[in-house]
Short mmCIF file of C-alpha atoms in Angstrom, two decimals:
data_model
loop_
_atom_site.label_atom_id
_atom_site.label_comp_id
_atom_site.label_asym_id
_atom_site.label_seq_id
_atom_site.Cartn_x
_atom_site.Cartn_y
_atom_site.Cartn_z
CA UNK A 266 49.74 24.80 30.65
CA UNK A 267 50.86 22.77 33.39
CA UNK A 268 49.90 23.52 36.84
CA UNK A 269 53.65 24.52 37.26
CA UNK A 270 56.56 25.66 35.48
CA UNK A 271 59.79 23.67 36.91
CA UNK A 272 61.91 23.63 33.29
CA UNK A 273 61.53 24.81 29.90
CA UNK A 274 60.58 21.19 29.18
CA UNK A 275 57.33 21.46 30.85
CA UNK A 276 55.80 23.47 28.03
CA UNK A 277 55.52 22.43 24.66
CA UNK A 278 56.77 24.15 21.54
CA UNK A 279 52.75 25.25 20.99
CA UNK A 280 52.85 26.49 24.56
CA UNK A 281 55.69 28.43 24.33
CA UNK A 282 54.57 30.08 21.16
CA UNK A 283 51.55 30.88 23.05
CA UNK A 284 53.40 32.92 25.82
CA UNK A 285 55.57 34.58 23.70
CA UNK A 286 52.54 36.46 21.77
CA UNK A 287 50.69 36.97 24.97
CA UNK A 288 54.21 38.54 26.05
CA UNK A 289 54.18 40.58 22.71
CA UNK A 290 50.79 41.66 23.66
CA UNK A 291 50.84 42.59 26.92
CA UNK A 292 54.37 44.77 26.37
CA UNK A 293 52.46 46.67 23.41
CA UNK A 294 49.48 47.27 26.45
CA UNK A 295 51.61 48.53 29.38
CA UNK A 296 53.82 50.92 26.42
CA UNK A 297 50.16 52.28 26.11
CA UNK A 298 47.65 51.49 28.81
CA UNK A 299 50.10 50.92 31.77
CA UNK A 300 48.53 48.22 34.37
CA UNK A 301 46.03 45.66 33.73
CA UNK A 302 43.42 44.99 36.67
CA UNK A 303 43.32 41.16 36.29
CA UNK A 304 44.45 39.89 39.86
CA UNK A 305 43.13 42.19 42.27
CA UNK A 306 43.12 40.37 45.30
CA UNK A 307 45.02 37.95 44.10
CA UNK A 308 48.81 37.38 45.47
CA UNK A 309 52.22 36.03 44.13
CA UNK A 310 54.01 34.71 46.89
CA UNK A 311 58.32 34.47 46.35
CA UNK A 312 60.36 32.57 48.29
CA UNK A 313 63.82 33.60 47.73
CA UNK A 314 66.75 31.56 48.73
CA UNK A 315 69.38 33.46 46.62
CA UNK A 316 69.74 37.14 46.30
CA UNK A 317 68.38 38.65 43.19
CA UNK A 318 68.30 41.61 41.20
CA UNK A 319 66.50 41.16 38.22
CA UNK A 320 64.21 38.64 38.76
CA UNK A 321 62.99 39.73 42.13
CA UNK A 322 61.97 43.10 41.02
CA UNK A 323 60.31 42.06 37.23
CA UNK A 324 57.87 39.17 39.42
CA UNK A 325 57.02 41.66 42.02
CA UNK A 326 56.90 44.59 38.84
CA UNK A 327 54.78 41.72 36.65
CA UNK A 328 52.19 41.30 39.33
CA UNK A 329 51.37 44.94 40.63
CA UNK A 330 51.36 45.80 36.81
CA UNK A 331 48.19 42.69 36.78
CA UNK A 332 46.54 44.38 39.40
CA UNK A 333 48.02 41.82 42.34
CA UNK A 334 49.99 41.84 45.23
CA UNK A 335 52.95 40.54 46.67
CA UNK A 336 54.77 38.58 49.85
CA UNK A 337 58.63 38.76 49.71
CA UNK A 338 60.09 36.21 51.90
CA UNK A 339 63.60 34.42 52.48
CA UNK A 340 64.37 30.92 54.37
CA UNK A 341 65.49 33.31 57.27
CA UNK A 342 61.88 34.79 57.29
CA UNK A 343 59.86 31.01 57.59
CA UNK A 344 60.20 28.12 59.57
CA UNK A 345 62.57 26.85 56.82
CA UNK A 346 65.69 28.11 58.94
CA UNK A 347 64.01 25.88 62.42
CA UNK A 348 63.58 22.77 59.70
CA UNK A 349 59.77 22.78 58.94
CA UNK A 350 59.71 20.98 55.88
CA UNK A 351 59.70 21.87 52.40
CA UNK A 352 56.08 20.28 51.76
CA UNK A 353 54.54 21.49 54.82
CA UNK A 354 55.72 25.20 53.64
CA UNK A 355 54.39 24.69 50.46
CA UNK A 356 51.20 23.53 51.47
CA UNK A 357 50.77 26.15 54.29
CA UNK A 358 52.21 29.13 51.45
CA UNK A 359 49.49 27.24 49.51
CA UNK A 360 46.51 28.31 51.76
CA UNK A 361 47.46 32.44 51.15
CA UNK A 362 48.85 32.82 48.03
CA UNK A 363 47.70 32.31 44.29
CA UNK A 364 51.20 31.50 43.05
CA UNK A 365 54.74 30.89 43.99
CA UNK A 366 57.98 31.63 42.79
CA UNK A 367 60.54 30.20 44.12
CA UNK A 368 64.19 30.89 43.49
CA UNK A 369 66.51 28.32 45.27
CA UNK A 370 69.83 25.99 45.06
CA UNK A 371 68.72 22.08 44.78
CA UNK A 372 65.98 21.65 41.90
CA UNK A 373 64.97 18.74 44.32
CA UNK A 374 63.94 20.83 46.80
CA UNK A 375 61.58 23.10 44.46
CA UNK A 376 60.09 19.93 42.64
CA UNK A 377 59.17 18.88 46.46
CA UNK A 378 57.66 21.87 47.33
CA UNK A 379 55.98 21.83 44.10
CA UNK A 380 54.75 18.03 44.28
CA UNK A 381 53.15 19.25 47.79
CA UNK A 382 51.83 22.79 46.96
CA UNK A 383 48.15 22.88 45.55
CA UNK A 384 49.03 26.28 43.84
CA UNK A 385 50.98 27.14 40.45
CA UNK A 386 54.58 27.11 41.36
CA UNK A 387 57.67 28.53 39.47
CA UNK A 388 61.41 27.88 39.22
CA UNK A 389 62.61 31.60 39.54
CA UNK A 390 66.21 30.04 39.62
CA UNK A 391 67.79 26.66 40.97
CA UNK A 392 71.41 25.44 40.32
CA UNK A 393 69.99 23.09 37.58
CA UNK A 394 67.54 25.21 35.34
CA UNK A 395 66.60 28.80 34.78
CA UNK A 396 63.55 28.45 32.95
CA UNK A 397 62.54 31.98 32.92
CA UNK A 398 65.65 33.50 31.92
CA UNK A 399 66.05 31.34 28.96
CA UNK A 400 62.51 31.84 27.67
CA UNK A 401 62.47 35.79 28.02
CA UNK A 402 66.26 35.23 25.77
CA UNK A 403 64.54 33.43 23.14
CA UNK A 404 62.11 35.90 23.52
CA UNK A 405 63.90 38.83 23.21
CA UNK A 406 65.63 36.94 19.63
CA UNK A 407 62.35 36.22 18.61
CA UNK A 408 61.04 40.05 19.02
CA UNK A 409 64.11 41.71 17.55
CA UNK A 410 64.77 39.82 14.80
CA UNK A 411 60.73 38.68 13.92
CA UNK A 412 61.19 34.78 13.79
CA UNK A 413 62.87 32.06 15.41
CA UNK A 414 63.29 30.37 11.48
CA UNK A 415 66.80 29.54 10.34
CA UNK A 416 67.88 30.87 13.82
CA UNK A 417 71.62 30.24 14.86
CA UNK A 418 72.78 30.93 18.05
CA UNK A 419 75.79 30.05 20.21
CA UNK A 420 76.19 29.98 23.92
CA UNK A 421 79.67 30.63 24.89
CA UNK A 422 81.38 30.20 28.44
CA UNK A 423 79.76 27.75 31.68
CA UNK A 424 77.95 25.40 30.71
CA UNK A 425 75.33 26.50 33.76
CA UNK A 426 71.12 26.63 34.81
CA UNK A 427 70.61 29.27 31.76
CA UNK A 428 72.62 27.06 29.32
CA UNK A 429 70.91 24.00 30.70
CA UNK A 430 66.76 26.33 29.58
CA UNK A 431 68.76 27.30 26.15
CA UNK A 432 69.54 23.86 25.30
CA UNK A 433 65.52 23.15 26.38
CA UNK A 434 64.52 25.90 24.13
CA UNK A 435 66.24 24.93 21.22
CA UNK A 436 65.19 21.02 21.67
CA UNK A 437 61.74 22.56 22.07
CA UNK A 438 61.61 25.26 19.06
CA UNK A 439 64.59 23.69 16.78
CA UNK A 440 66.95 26.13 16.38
CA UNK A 441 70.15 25.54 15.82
CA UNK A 442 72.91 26.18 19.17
CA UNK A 443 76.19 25.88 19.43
CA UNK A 444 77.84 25.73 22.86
CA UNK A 445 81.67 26.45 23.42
CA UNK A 446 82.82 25.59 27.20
CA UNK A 447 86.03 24.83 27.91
CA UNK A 448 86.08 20.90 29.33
CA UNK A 449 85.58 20.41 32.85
CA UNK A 450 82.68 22.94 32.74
CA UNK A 451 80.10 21.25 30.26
CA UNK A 452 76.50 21.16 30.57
CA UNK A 453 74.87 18.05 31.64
CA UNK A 454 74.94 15.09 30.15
CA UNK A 455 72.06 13.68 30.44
CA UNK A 456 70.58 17.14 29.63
CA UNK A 457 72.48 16.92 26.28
CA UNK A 458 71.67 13.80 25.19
CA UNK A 459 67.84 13.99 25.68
CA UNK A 460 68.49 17.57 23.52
CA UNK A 461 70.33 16.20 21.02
CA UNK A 462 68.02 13.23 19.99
CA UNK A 463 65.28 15.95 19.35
CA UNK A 464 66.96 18.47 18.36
CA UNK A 465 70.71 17.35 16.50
CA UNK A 466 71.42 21.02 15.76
CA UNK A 467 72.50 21.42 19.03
CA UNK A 468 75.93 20.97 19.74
CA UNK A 469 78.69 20.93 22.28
CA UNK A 470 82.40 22.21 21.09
CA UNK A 471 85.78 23.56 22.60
CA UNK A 472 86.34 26.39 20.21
CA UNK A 473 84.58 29.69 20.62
CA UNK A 474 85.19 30.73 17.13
CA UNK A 475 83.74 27.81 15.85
CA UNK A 476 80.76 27.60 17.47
CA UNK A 477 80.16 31.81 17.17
CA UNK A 478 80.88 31.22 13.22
CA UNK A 479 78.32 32.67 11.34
CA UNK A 480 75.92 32.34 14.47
CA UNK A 481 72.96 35.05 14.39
CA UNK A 482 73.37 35.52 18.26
CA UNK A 483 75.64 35.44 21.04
CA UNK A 484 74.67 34.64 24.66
CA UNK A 485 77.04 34.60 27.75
CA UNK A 486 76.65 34.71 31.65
CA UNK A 487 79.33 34.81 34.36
CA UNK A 488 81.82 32.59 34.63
CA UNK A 489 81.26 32.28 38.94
CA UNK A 490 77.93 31.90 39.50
CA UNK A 491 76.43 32.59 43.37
CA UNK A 492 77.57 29.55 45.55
CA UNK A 493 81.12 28.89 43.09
CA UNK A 494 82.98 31.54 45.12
CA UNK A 495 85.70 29.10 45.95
CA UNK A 496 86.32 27.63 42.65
CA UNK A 497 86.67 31.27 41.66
CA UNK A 498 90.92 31.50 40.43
CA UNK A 499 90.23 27.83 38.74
CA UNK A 500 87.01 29.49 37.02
CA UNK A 501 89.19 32.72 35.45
CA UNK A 502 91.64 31.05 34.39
CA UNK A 503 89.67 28.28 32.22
CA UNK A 504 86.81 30.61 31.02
CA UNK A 505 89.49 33.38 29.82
CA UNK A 506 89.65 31.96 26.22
CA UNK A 507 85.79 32.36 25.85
CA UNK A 508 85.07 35.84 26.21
CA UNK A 509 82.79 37.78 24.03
CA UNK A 510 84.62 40.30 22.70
CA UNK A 511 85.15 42.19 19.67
CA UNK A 512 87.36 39.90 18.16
CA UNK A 513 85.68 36.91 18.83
CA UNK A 514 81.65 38.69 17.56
CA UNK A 515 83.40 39.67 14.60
CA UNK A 516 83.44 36.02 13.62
CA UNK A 517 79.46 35.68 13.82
CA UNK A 518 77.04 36.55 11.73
CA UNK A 519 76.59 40.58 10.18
CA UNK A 520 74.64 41.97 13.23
CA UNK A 521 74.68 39.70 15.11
CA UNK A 522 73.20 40.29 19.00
CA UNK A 523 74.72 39.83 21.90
CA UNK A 524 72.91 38.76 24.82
CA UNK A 525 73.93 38.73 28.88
CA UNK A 526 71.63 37.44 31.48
CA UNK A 527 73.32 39.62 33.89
CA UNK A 528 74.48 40.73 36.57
CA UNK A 529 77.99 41.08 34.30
CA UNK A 530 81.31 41.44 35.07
CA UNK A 531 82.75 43.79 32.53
CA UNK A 532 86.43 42.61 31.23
CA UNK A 533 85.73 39.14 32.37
CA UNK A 534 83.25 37.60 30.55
CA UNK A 535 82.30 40.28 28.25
CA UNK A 536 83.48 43.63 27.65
CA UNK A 537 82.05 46.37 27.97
CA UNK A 538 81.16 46.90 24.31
CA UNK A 539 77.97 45.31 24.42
CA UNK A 540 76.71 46.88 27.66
CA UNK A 541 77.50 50.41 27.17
CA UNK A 542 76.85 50.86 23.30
CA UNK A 543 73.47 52.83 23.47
CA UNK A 544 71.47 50.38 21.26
CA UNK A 545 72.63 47.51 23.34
CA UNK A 546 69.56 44.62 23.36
CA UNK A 547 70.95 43.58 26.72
CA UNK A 548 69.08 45.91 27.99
CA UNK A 549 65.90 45.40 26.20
CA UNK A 550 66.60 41.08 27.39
CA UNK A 551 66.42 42.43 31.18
CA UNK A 552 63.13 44.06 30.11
CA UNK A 553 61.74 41.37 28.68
CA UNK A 554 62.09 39.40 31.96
CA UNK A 555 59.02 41.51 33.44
CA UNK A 556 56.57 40.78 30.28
CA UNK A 557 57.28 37.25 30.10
CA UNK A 558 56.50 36.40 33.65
CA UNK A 559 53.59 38.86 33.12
CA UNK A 560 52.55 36.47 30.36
CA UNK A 561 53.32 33.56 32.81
CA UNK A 562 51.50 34.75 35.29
CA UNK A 563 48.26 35.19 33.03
CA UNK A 564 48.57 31.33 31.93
CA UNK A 565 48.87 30.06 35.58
CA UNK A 566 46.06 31.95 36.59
CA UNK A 567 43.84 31.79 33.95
CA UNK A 568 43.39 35.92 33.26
CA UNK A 569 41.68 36.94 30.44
CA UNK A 570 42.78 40.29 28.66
CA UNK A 571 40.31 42.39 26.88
#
């Protein structure tokens, strides 16, 4: 792998494959063995610019559970918030930690710190790409339904970060996606076109029941995302045509999954069907967060299992 993980993009479809059957195996090892002692000594450093739920805890879970440590920090707890510069934090971070996450708003400001940092460094979020998220998704298809061949999935609702690291998975792996987001609200351009030419089964449409017809799986995420808090009223009342519901999954595929990134907003852009069901894989895709940045983690520092 590369030295750092900034977009789906920067791993190759061989690469990917790769961390996806280290992820298999090291979620088989911690159902049986618990921890691994591959990092002791070693520390993951996360600077956190957004509040977080999920991804917080799963890094800080992934690394104890490798035998590391961790340092939690926000802008408010560096030099960040008296202007010290991006690089010059990243290069100091660089002299006590083994590996950074960082979870922040510009993806100009994380490729900076990454440019200057002489340690592995990972996009735990920006307002452009959500690497991590997407890949533990995919993952999560891959593990519950046993291949990635003849996949057909649909993303339905903003076309955001995580829809930006789907449309990087499928150009990367080949599947086929469908996106539905109502105009105004599409994913990048320029993201779709370089997609497109590699991938052409990827695909940008109004209609949610078109682009959910047949599909194998369904993925959604909020329709305000953190920062979007005063484009809130014009947000409802555009995304209200795309949510998953009953009506809409019953136009998919037979058993077809349902996937939220979460946090979710229950009667907004899904309903609570797929959250509260018991054998809901939504919850199983939040798990998966904490094996794949296990399996991450492993790469970037060059552990060995035995």
């Amino acid at each position: 792998m590369e030295k750092d993980l900034l977009c789906v993009l920067d791993l190759t479809r061989e690469e990917i494959l790769d961390l996806f059957e280290l992820t298999f195996r090291l979620k088989e090892r911690w159902k049986t063995k618990g921890t691994e002692n591959l990092f002791p000594g070693r520390t993951l450093g996360m600077l956190f610019n957004k509040p977080s739920t999920r991804t917080r805890v799963s890094f800080h879970a992934a690394m104890v559970q490798l035998g590391g440590s961790c340092v939690y920090l926000t802008s408010q707890d560096t030099q960040l918030c008296r202007n010290e510069t991006v690089e010059d934090t990243a290069r100091v971070l660089s002299r006590y930690v083994d590996v950074l996450a960082v979870r922040t708003y510009d993806q100009k400001v994380l490729e900076a710190m990454a440019k200057a940092a002489t340690v592995p460094v990972i996009n735990a979020l920006t307002d452009r790409y959500h690497p991590c998220q997407g890949l533990s998704d995919v993952f999560t298809i891959l593990e519950k339904r046993g291949t990635l061949d003849g996949l057909k999935a649909a993303w339905v609702g903003d076309g955001n970060n995580v829809a930006h690291s789907w449309i990087h998975a499928a150009a990367r792996l080949g599947f086929e996606l469908n996106l539905a987001c109502p105009e105004g609200y599409d994913p990048d351009p320029m993201i779709m076109e370089y997609a497109v030419k590699a991938n052409p089964g990827i695909r940008l449409v109004r209609d949610p029941v078109e682009a959910v017809e047949g599909c194998d799986v369904i993925s959604t995420d909020v329709w305000v995302s953190m920062g979007q808090d005063e484009e809130k009223e014009a947000r409802m009342a555009r995304m209200r045509p795309y949510q998953v519901n009953p009506s809409l999954v019953s136009r998919a595929a037979d058993s077809a999954m349902v996937l939220h990134c979460l946090p979710a907003h229950r009667g907004q852009e899904i309903t609570a069907d797929y959250l509260d069901k018991p054998d809901s894989v939504i919850w199983d895709q939040a798990e998966n967060k904490m094996h794949l940045h296990k399996a991450l983690l492993v790469r970037l520092l060059g552990g060995q299992l035995d």
